[in-house]
Every structure is written in C-alpha cells, then in structure tokens.
XYZ file of C-alpha atoms in Angstrom:
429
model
C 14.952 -131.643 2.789
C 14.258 -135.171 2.179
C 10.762 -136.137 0.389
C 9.020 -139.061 0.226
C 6.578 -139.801 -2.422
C 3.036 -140.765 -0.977
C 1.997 -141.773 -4.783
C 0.574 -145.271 -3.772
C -1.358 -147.457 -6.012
C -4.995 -148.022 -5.928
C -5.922 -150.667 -3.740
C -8.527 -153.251 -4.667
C -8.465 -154.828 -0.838
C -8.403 -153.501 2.716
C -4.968 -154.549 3.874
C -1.783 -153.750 1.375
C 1.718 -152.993 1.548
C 2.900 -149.628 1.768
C 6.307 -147.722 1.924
C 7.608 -147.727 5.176
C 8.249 -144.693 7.278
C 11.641 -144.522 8.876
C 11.642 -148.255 11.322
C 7.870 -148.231 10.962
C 5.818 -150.196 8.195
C 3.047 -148.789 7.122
C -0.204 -150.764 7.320
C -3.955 -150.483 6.710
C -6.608 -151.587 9.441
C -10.479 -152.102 8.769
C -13.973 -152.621 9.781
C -15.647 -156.177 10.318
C -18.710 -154.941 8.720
C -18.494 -151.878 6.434
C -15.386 -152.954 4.723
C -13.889 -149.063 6.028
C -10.521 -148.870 6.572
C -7.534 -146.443 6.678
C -3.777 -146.457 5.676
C -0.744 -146.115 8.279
C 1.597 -144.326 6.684
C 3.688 -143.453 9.871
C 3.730 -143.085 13.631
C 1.315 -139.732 13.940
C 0.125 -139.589 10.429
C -2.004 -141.825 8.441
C -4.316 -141.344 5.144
C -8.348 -142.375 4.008
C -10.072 -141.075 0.883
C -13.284 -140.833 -0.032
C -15.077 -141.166 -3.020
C -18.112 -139.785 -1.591
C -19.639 -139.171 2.042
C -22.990 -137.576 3.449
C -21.896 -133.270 4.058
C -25.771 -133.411 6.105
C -24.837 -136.291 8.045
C -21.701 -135.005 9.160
C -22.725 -131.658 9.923
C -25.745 -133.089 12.320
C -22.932 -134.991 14.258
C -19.924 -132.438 14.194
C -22.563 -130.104 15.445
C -23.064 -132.200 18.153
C -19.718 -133.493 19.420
C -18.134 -129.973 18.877
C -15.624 -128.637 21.567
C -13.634 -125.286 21.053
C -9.642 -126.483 21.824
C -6.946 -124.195 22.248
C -4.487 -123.997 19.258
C -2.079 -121.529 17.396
C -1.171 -121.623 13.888
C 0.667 -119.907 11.514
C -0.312 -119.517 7.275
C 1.847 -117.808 4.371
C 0.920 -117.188 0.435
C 4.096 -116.228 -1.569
C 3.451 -116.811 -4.796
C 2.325 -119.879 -6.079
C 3.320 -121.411 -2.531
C 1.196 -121.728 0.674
C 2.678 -122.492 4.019
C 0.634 -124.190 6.934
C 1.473 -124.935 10.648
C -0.717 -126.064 13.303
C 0.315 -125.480 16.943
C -0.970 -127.735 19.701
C 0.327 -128.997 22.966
C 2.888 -132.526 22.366
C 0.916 -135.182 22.056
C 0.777 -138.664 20.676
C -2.274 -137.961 18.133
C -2.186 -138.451 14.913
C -3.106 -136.412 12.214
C -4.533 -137.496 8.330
C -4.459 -136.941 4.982
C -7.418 -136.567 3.430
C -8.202 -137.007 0.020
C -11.684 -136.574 -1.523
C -12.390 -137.917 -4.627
C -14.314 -135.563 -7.559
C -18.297 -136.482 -7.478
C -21.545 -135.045 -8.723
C -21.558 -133.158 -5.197
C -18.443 -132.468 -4.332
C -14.974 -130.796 -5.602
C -11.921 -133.480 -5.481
C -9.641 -131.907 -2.534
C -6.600 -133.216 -0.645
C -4.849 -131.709 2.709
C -5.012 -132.107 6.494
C -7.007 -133.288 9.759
C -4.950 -131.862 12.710
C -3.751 -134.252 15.066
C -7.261 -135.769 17.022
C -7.902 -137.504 19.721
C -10.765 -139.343 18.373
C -9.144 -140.212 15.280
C -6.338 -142.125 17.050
C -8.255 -143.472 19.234
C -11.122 -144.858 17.461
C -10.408 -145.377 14.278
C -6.251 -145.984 14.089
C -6.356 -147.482 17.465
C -9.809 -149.554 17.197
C -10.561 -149.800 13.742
C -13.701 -151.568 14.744
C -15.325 -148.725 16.304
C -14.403 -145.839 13.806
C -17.423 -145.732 12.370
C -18.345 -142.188 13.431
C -14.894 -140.668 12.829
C -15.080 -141.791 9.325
C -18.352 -140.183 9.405
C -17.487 -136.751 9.951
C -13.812 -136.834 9.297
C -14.160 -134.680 5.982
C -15.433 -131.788 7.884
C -12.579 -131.706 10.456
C -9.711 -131.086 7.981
C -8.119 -127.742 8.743
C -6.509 -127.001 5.432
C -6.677 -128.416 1.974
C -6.680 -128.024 -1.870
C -8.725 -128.337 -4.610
C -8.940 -129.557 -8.036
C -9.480 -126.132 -8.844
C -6.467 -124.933 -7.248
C -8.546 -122.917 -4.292
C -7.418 -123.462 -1.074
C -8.085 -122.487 2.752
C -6.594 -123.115 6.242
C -8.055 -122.167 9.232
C -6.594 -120.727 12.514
C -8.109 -119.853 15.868
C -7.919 -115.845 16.872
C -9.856 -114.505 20.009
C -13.008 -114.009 20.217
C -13.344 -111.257 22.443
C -12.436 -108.655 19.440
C -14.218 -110.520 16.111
C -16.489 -113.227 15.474
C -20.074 -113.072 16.212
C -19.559 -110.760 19.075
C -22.124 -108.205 18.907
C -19.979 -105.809 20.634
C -17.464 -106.565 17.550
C -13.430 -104.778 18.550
C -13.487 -104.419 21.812
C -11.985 -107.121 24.006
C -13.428 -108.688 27.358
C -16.835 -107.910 25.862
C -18.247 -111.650 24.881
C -21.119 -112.972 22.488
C -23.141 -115.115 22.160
C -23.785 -118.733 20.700
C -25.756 -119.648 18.117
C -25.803 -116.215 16.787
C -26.421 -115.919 13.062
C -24.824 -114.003 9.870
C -27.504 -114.692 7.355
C -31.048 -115.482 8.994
C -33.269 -116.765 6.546
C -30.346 -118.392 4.066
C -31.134 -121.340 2.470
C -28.666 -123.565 4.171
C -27.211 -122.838 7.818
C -23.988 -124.738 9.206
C -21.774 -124.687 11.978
C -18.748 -121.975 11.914
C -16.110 -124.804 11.765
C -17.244 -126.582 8.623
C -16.240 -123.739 6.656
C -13.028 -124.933 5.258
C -14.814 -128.172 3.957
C -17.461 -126.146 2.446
C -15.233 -123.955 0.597
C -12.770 -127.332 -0.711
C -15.917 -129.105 -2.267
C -17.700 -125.807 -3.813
C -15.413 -123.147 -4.617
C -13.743 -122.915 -8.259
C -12.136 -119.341 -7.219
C -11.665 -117.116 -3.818
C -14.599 -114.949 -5.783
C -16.741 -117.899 -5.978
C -15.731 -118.946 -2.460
C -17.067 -115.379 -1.243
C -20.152 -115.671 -2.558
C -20.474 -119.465 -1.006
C -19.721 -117.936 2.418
C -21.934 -114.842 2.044
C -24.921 -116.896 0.867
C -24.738 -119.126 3.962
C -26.060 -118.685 7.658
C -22.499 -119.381 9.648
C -23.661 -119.756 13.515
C -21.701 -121.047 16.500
C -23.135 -123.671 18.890
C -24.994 -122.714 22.088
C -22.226 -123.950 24.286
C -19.471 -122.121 22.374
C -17.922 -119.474 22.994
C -17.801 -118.912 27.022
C -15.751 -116.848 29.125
C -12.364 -118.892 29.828
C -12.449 -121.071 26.791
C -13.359 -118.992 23.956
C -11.821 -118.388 20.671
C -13.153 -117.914 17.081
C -11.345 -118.699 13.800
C -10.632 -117.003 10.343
C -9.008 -118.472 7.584
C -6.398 -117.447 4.327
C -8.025 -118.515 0.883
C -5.988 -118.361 -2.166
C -6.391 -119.116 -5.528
C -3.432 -118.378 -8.630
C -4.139 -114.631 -8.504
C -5.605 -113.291 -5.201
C -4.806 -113.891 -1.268
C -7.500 -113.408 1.323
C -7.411 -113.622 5.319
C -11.632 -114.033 5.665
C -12.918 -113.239 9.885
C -16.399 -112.562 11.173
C -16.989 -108.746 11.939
C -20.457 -107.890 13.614
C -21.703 -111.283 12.475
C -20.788 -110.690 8.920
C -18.053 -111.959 6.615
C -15.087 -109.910 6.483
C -12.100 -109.744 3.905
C -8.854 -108.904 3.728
C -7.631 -109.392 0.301
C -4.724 -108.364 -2.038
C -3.622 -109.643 -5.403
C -0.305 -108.912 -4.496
C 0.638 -112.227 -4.015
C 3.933 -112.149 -3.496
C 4.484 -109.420 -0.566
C 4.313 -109.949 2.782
C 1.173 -108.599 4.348
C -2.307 -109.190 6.526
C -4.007 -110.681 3.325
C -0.872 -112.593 3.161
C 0.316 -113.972 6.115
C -2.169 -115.178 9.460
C -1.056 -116.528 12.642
C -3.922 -115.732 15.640
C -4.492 -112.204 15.966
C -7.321 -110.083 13.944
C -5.670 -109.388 10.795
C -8.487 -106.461 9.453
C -7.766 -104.669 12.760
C -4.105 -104.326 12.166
C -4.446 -103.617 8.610
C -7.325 -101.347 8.762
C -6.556 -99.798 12.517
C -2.480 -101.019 13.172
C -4.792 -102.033 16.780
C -2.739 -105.266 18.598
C -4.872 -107.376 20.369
C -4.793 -108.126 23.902
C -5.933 -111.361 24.046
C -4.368 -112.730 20.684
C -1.011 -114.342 20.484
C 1.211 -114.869 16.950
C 2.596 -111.507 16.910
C 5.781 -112.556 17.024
C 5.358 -115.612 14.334
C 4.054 -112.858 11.777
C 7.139 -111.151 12.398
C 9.102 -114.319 11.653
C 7.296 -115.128 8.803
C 8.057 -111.531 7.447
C 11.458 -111.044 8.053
C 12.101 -114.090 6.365
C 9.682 -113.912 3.541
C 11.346 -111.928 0.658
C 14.130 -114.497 0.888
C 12.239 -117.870 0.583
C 12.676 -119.306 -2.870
C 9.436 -119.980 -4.708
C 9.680 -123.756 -3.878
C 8.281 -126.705 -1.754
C 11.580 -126.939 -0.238
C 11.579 -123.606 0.333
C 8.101 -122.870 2.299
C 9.107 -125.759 4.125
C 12.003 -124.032 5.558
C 10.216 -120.456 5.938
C 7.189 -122.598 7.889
C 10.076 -124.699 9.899
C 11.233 -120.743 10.993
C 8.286 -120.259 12.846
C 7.867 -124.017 14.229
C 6.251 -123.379 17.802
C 9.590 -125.087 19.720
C 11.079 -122.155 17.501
C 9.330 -119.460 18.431
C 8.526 -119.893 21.951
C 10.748 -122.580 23.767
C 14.158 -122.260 22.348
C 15.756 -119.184 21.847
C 14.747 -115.998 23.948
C 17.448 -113.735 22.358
C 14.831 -111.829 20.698
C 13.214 -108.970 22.758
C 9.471 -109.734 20.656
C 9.358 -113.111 22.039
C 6.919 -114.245 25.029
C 6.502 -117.486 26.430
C 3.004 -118.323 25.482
C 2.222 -120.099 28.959
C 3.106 -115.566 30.531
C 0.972 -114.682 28.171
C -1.706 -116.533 29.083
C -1.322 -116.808 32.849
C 0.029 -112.953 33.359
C -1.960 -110.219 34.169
C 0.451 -108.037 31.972
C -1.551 -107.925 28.731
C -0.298 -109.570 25.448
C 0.075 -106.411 23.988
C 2.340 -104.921 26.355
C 4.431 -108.255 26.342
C 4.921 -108.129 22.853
C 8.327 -106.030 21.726
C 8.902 -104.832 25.089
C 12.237 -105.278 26.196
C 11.579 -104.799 29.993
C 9.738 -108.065 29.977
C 12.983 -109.984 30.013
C 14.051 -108.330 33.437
C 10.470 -109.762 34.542
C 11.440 -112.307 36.858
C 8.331 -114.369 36.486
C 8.460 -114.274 32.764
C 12.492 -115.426 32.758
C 11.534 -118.049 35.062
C 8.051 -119.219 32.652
C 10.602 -119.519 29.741
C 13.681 -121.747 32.025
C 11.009 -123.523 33.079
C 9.364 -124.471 29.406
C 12.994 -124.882 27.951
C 13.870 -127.474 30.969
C 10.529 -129.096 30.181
C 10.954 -129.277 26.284
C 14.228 -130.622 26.821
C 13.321 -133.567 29.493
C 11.396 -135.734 26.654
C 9.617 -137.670 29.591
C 7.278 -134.222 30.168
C 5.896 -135.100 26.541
C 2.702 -137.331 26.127
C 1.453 -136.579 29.194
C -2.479 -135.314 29.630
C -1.780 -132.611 31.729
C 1.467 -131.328 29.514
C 1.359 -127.611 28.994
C 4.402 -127.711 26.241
C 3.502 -127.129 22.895
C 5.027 -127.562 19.465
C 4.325 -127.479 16.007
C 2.032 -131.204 15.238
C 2.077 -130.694 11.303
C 3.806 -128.534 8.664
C 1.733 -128.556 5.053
C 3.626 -126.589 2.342
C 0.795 -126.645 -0.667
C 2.043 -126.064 -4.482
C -1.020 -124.103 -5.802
C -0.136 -124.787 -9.439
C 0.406 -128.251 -9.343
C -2.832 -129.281 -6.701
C -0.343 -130.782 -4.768
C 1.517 -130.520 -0.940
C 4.216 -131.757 1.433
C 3.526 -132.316 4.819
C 5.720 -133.117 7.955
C 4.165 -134.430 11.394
C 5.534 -133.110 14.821
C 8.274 -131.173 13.491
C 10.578 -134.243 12.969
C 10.855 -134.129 16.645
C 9.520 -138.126 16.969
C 11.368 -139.607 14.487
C 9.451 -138.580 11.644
C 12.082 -137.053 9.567
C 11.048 -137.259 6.432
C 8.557 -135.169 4.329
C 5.381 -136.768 2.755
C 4.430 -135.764 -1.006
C 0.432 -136.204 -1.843
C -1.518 -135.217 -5.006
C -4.347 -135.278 -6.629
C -3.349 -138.701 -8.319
C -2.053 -140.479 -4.366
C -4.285 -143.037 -3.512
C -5.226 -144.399 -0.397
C -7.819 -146.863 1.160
C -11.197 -145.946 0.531
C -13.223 -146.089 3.717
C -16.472 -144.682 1.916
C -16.098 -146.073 -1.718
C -19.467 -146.752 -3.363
C-alpha cells in the first residue's frame, strides 16, 4: 500500500506549506493570542506537538468534561509489529497525531487522538477557541509510542463483568463511580488517562506495571450507569513481552506472555474480557469483538513481519469488514442485533441458527443498504459504523503508519510519522 512520508520540517512560524493529501492542501491554523496552532494534513486527520504541557491541568479538566462513548476496537502484537483500529459510528471528525516532545517530565511519544468532536470543532474548525482542546489533548490519545519503544492502546470492554465492579465476573451486576484501586497512593487520576501516563513514564511494560500499581485509578461519579456503561483495558508491549492490562475487583490485572509472536489473549484485544477467556474460556454476554479476534487469528501466522503487512492484517478486521459486508460467515453478528436483541451476545456468536433469524437477516440488509447509500453517512443520528483510524506501530524503529476512515473518504493514502516528524508546536516554550 501506498505511504506517504509525514517527515515535515520544523517550522519557525504558524502558517507553512505542507504536502498535500490527495485534492486537499494541507494547512496550519492558529490562535490570535497564544501563538497555538495545528497542522492540516488531510480531510479527517491533522497533527500538533508539544514540547511540553501541564499533565495536572489536564487531568482537572478531562476529569471534568469526561463522557463514556460507545466504541469497538481491535489491537495485535506479532513481533516487532503492533496493529491498532478504532471503531466508531461514520462521522466527519477528525482524528490527530500527536507528538510529544522529550522534557524533564515527560517521555517523547507519538500516536493517535481518535476522531473527536471537540477537536474538529474547536480547534480545526475555530482555531480561535481551541484553547481548551489543546489543553487536554495529550491525555485523550488512545494509542501511542515511546522513545523507549513501550507502547499502549486502549479499547472499551463491558463493564458489567471487570472494571471496578465490586461484584467483579458476573454480568448485569453494576459498580460504582469513583471507586478506588489504591486508596491512600500518592497520586490519584481518572481511569482514562492511563495510556498518557504510561507514554510519558514507562521505559518497559515492567516499569509500566509498577506505574499503574502505584497509582489510585478511579472512575468519575457519573460513570458508569446502567445503559451507557463500559470500562476499558489496554495491550502494552515493549521488544520482549505483550500484555492485555483490565481492572479485576478494583485491582490491576495482567495478561502477559513473552511469546510475542503467537496469537493469543496477551496478544490480540478487541472488546471482550481477555483474563476471563484465558483463565476461564467464559464469553461474555455483553461484550462484542468475538468475531474480530477470530479474524485477527486466522489470519495472523500469515502476516509478514512488516508495516505493510499489519496494515493489511488490521484492514481484515476493518469494522465495514466485519460487520456490514459479508455475512457468509456463520460467527458474524450485526452489531446493531447484538445490541438491540434480547438473544444474548454469546448465543449470537458462532451459532448458525442466527442466520434463519428473521430479525437478524433483516438488521444486516438493512445496515448493508445503509452503508451502501453514502447519503446515511454524517448524519447525528447514524447508527453505521466503520473503522475511523488504522495505526500499524514499528516497535523497533519508534515509528507508525496510520490511515483515517478506512480510505472510505478519499483518504487513500497511508501517513508515516516518527520520532524525528515535526509539526506545529501549539505549546512550545
């Protein structure tokens, strides 16, 4: 597949001429005040760096402004290779690159803010008012590398089995927010700022362990509720060891191999408890993904150890892929059944009977006729979903490809960034 070098050259100004993407020229837009900016770099994806920004600040506002949102996902180690994609309904956000520059305080890290409302709409739409995007931007991004070659993605999975739930594996009991995992620890953040926390500390997946151990994780008091709850977990690899870390009886739970190139729970998450199935082979009523891990490991042994060629494994499992497409496949489900059916997930999943379910064939004609009208897309009260960005991460090298909305928008091409790209500097001191 074609890539396309996002290597740019420092800029000394806010506005500069970039490569263009496809028809579209990339551009750079900034504040009247705070000399903050941010580079286009195509329709749905743009870039910022950071050569510093305030963790405490950000985590007071993301605290705040937090809202769980519904999501899928899909990760992969093989080898030296890591493969990311984040599900989400179509939609005309865009999603960043993030780079953070090495400081006193901070790791240098580069990877991915999912696509976000805010960030379109504040700070690539109205550069003037981005002030609080830029702000807590850093602690949104959803998977990323280090200098040190650690990295970490994170994916939802349901809460009702995991997370703080005091009534830990067994679903439709719920728990509550603002629990803790470490009352008394030093320093106590918000679940979701995990990933960043791990990207500017962690030198190793050990040294990430102890970071996450040491800290009080809680949720926020409005989060989770019955109808809209969901926790996360996340895969952290460094050059020898994969790990799939979730929240167990409000403590930290791994699932880790060294085995790095075999398919397996400490190798490959989508949104489903992985230590249940390794530890218990128990499927999850309220999870979804089943059928994306299967994807993921038919197809895994055969993926050459490339860019190219996790981009192609993660483009396997692409949500269009998976769900809308192609029903030939008795362990599909439509995800919109799954969620709207009384017949449990677990019963939907690799039962062939389902496709005689009238209800369920008509779900799926439905979502292909959808998917295929492109005026359905874009729309606030759309219920179609695809893949919104593809990362495929070289471990060795610090460095990862990344492709926005599966290509389906006219963004065909893939984007190369490393630890050397450059971008405007909204937060430059």
């Amino acid at each position: 597949m074609k890539t396309k070098s996002l290597i740019l050259a420092s800029l000394l100004a806010t506005t500069a001429l970039f490569n263009s993407c496809t028809s579209n020229t990339a551009s750079s837009t900034a504040t009247n005040d705070d000399n903050r900016s941010n580079t286009k770099i195509c329709d749905y994806l743009y870039a910022v760096e950071y050569d510093d920004y305030d963790f405490d600040a950000a985590h007071e506002a993301m605290s705040k402004m937090f809202k769980p949102a519904n999501a899928a996902c899909t990760e992969v180690r093989r080898g030296n290779f890591v493969g990311r994609n984040l599900d989400w309904y179509i939609n005309d956000q865009a999603a960043a690159v993030l780079k953070i520059n090495h400081s006193d305080k901070h790791l240098a890290s580069i990877g991915m803010v999912g696509a976000n409302p805010l960030f379109t709409e504040e700070l690539a739409a109205a550069g003037d008012t981005c002030n609080r995007v830029y702000a807590t931007l850093p602690l949104s991004t959803c998977d990323g590398i280090n200098e040190c070659g650690v990295y970490i993605g994170v994916n939802v999975m349901p809460t009702g089995e995991t997370s703080f739930d005091k009534n830990t594996w067994e679903y439709g009991k719920w728990g509550h927010g603002a629990a803790n995992t470490n009352p008394g620890a030093e320093k106590s953040y918000i679940v979701s700022v995990l990933t960043r926390v791990v990207l500017d500390n962690a030198h190793s997946v050990a040294e990430a362990k102890q970071i996450i151990d040491s800290i009080n994780w809680y949720e926020p008091v409005n989060f989770p509720h019955k109808g809209e709850s969901q926790s996360f977990h996340w895969l952290l690899c460094d050059s020898t060891t994969s790990c799939v870390l979730e929240f167990l009886d409000n403590k930290p739970c791994y699932t880790e191999t060294t085995e790095i190139n075999k398919p397996s729970y400490a190798t490959i998450m989508t949104n489903f408890t992985n230590k249940l199935m390794a530890d218990k082979q128990m499927m999850q009523d309220g999870a979804q993904g089943y059928e994306r891990y299967d994807v993921i490991k038919a197809n895994y042994d055969a993926t050459p150890a490339t860019l190219e060629g996790m981009q192609d494994l993660m483009s396997k499992a692409w949500f269009t892929l998976a769900y809308t497409k192609d029903i030939k496949d008795p362990g599909f489900f439509h995800t919109d059944y799954a969620n709207n059916s009384a017949i449990k997930a677990s019963e939907v999943y690799k039962n062939p009977d389902v496709l005689n379910n009238e209800a369920f064939v008509k779900e799926v004609e439905t979502g292909k006729a959808n998917f295929a009208d492109k005026s359905q897309w874009h729309k606030k009260d759309c219920t179609l979903w695809y893949t919104t960005h593809t990362s495929a991460y070289d471990l060795s090298k610090r460095e990862f490809n990344v492709l926005v909305h599966e290509g389906l928008d006219g963004q065909k091409e893939w984007y190369h960034v490393t630890m050397d790209s450059h971008f405007v500097k909204p937060l430059a001191k």
